[in-house]
PDB file of C-alpha atoms in Angstrom:
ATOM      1  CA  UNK A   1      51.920 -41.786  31.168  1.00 61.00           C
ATOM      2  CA  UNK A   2      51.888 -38.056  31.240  1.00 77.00           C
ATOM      3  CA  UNK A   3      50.926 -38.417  35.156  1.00 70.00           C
ATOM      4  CA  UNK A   4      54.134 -39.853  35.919  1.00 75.00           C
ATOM      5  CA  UNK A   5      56.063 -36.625  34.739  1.00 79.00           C
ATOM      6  CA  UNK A   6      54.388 -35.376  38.045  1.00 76.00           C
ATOM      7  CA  UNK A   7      56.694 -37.171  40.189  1.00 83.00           C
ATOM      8  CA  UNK A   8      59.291 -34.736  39.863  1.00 83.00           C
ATOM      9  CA  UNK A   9      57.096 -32.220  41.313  1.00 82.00           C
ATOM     10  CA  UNK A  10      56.560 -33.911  44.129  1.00 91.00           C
ATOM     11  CA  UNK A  11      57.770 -32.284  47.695  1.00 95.00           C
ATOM     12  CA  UNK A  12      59.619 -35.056  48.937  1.00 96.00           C
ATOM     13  CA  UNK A  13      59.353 -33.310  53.008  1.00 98.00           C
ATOM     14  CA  UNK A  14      55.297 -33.743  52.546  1.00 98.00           C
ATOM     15  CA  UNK A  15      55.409 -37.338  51.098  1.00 98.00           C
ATOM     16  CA  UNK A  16      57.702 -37.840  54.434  1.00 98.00           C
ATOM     17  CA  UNK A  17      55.451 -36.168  56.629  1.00 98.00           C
ATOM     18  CA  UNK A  18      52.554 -37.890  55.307  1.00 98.00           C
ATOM     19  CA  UNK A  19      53.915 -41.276  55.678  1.00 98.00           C
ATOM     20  CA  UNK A  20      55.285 -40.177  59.176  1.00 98.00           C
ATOM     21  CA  UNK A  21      51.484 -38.945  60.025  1.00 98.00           C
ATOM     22  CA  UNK A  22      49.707 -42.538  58.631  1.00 98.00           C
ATOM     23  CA  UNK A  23      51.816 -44.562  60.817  1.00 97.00           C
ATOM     24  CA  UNK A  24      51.134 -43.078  63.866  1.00 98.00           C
ATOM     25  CA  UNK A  25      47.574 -42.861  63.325  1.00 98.00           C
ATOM     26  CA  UNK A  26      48.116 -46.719  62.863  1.00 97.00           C
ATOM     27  CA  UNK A  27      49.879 -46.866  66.024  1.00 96.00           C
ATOM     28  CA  UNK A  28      47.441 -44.722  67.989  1.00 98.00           C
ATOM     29  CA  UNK A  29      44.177 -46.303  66.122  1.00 98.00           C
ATOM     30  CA  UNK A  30      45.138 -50.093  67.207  1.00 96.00           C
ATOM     31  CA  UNK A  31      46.761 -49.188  70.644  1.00 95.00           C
ATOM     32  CA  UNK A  32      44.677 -51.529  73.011  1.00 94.00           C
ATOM     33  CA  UNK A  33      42.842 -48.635  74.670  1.00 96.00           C
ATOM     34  CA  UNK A  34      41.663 -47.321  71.670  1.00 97.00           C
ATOM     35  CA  UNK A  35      39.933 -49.665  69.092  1.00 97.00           C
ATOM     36  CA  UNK A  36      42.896 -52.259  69.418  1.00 96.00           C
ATOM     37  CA  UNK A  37      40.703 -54.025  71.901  1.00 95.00           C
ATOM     38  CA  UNK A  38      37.908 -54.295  69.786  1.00 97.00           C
ATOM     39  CA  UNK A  39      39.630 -55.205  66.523  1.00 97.00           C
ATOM     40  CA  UNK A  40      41.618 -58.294  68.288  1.00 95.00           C
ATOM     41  CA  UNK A  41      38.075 -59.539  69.387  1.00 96.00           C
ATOM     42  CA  UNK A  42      36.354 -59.135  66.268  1.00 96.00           C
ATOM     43  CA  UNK A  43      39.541 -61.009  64.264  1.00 94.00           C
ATOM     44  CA  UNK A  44      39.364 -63.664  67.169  1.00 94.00           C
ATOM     45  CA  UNK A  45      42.841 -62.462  68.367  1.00 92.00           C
ATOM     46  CA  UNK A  46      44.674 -61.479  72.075  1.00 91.00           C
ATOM     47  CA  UNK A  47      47.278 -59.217  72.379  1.00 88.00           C
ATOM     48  CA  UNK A  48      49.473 -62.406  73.060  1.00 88.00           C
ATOM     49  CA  UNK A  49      48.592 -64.274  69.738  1.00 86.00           C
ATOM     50  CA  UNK A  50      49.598 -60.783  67.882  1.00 84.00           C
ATOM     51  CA  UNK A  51      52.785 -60.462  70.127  1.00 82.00           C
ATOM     52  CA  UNK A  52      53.772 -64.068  69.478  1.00 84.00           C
ATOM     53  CA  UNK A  53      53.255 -63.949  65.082  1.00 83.00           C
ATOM     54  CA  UNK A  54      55.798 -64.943  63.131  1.00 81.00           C
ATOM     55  CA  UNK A  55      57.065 -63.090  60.758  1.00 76.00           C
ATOM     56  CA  UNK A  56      58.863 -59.851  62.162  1.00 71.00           C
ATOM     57  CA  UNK A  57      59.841 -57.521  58.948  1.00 74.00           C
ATOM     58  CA  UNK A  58      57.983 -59.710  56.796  1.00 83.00           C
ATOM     59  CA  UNK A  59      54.845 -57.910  58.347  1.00 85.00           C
ATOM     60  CA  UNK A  60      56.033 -54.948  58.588  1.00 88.00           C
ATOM     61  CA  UNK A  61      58.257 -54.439  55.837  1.00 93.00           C
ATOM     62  CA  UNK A  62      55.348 -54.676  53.377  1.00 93.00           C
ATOM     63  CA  UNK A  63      52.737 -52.562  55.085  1.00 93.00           C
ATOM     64  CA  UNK A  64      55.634 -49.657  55.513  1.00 96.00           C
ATOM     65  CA  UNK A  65      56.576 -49.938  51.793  1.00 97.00           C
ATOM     66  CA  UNK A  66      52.562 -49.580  51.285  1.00 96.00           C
ATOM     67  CA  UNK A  67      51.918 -46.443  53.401  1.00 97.00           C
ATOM     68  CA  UNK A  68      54.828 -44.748  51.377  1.00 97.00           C
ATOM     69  CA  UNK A  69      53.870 -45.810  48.307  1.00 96.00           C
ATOM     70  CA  UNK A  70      50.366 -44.444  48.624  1.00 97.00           C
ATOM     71  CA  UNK A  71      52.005 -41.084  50.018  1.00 97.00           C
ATOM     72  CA  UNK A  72      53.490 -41.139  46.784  1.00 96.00           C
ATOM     73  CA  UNK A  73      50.714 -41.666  44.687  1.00 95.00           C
ATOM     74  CA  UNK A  74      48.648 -39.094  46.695  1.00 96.00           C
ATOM     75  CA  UNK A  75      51.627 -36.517  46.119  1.00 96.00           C
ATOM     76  CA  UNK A  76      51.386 -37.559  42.219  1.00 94.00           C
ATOM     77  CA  UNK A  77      47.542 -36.875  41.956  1.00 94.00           C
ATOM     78  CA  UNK A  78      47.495 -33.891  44.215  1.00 95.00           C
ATOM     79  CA  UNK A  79      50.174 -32.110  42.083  1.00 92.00           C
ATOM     80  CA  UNK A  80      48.374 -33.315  38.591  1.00 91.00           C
ATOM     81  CA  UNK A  81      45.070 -31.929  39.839  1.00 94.00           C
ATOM     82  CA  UNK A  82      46.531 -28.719  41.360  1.00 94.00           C
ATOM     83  CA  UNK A  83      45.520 -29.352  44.492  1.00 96.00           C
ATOM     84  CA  UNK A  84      47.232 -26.290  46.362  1.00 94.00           C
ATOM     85  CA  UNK A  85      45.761 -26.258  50.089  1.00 98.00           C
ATOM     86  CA  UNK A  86      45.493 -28.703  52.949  1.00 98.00           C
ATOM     87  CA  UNK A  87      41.419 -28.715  52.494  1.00 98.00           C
ATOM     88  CA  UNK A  88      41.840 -29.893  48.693  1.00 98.00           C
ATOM     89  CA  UNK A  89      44.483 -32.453  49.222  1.00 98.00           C
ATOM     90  CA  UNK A  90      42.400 -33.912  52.583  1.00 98.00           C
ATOM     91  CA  UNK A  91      39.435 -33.908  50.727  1.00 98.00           C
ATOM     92  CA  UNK A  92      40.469 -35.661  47.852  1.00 98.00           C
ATOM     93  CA  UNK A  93      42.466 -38.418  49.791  1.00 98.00           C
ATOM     94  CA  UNK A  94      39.491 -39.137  52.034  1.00 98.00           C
ATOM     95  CA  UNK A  95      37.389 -39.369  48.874  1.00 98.00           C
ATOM     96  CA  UNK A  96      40.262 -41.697  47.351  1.00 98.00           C
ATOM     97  CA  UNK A  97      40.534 -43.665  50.731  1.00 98.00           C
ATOM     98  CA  UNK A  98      36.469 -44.259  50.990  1.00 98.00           C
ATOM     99  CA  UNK A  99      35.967 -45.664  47.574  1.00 97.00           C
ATOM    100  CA  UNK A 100      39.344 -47.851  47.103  1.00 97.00           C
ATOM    101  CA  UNK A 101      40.351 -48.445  50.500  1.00 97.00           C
ATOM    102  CA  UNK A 102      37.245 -48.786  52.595  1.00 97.00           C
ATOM    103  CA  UNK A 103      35.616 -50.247  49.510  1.00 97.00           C
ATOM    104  CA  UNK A 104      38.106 -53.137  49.319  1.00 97.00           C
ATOM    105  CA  UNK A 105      37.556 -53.774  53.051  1.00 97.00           C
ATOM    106  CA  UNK A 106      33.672 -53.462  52.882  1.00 97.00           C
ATOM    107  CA  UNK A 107      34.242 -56.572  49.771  1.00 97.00           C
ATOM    108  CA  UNK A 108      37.179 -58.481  51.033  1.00 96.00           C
ATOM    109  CA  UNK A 109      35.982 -58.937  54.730  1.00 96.00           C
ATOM    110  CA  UNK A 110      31.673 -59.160  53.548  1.00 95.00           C
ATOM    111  CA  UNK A 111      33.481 -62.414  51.296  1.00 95.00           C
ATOM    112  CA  UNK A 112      35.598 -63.575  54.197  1.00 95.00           C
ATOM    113  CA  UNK A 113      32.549 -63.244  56.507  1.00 95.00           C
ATOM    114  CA  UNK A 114      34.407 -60.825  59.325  1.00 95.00           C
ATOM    115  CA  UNK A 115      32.528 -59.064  61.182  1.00 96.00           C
ATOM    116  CA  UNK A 116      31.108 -55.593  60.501  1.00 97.00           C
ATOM    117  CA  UNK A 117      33.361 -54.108  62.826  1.00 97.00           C
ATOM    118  CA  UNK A 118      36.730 -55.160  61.514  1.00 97.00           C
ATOM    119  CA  UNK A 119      35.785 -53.924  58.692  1.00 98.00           C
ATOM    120  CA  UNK A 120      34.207 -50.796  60.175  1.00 98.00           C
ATOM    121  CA  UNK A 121      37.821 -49.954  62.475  1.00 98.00           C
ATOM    122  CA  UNK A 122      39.808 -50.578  59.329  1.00 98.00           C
ATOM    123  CA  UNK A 123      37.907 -48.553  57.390  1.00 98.00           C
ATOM    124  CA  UNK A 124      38.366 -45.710  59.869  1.00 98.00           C
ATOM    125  CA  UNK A 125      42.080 -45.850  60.420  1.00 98.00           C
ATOM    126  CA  UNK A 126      42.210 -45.591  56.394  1.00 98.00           C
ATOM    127  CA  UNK A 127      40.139 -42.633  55.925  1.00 98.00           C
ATOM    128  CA  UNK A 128      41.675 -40.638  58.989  1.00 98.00           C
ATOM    129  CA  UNK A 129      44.788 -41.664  57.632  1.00 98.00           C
ATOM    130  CA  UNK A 130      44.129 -41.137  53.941  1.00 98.00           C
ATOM    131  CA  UNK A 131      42.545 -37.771  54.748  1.00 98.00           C
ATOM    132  CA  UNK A 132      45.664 -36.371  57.349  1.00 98.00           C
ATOM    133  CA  UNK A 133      47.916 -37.427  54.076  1.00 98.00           C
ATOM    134  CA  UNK A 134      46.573 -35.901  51.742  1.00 98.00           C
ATOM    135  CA  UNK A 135      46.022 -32.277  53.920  1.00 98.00           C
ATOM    136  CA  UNK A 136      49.774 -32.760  54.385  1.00 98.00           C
ATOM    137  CA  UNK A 137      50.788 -33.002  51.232  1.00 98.00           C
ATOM    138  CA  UNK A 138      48.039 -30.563  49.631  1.00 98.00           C
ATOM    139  CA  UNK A 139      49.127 -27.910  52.158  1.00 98.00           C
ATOM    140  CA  UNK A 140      52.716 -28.138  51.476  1.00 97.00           C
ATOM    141  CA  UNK A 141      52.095 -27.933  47.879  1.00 89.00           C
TER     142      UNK A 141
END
């Protein structure tokens, strides 16, 4: 558990930042006149039927607690690696976000049978996001 002595190295601002940044890439990547269009028609979804969920903070609650928590993590492993520059820390996280994050879409929507493309426009909001978090938080380091 010697990686969790790491947290107290962590620069809290960055982690912020970070989470800050992955959000609004979020919000920008599913706004309707970007790919927010195209991701309600390949779920099978209007903007009505999104507008209209149940749910409230029990959506977003979750997710938000999520996107920090992987800030977090990515502040833990940049620091234990020594990853000291914005090029390191994107690097790494866009590494980190194609094999665990775009890999768990690429197996969790091929078994659900969604289409390519949900899986494709999740994929991409991770790895933009992943990547923009971790250059945040390496270049702050």
């Amino acid at each position: 558990m010697d990686w969790l002595s790491y947290v107290s190295q962590i620069n809290w601002l960055a982690v912020l930042l970070a989470f800050v940044a992955s959000m609004a890439i979020g919000f920008v990547w599913y706004m309707p006149a970007v790919l927010g269009n195209r991701w309600m028609a390949a779920i099978g979804k209007t903007e009505d039927d999104l507008k209209n969920m149940s749910g409230g903070a029990g959506i977003w609650l979750p997710m938000m607690a999520a996107a920090a928590l992987t800030a977090i993590l990515l502040a833990v492993l940049i620091a234990r690696l020594g990853l000291d520059n914005a090029l390191a820390g994107g690097l790494f996280a866009l590494v980190m976000g194609l094999v665990f994050r775009a890999g768990g879409h690429v197996i969790h929507n091929g078994f659900a049978g969604r289409p390519a493309a949900v899986t494709l426009i999740d994929s991409g909001h991770d790895l933009v996001a992943m990547a923009v978090s971790g250059a945040i938080i390496g270049g702050m380091s």
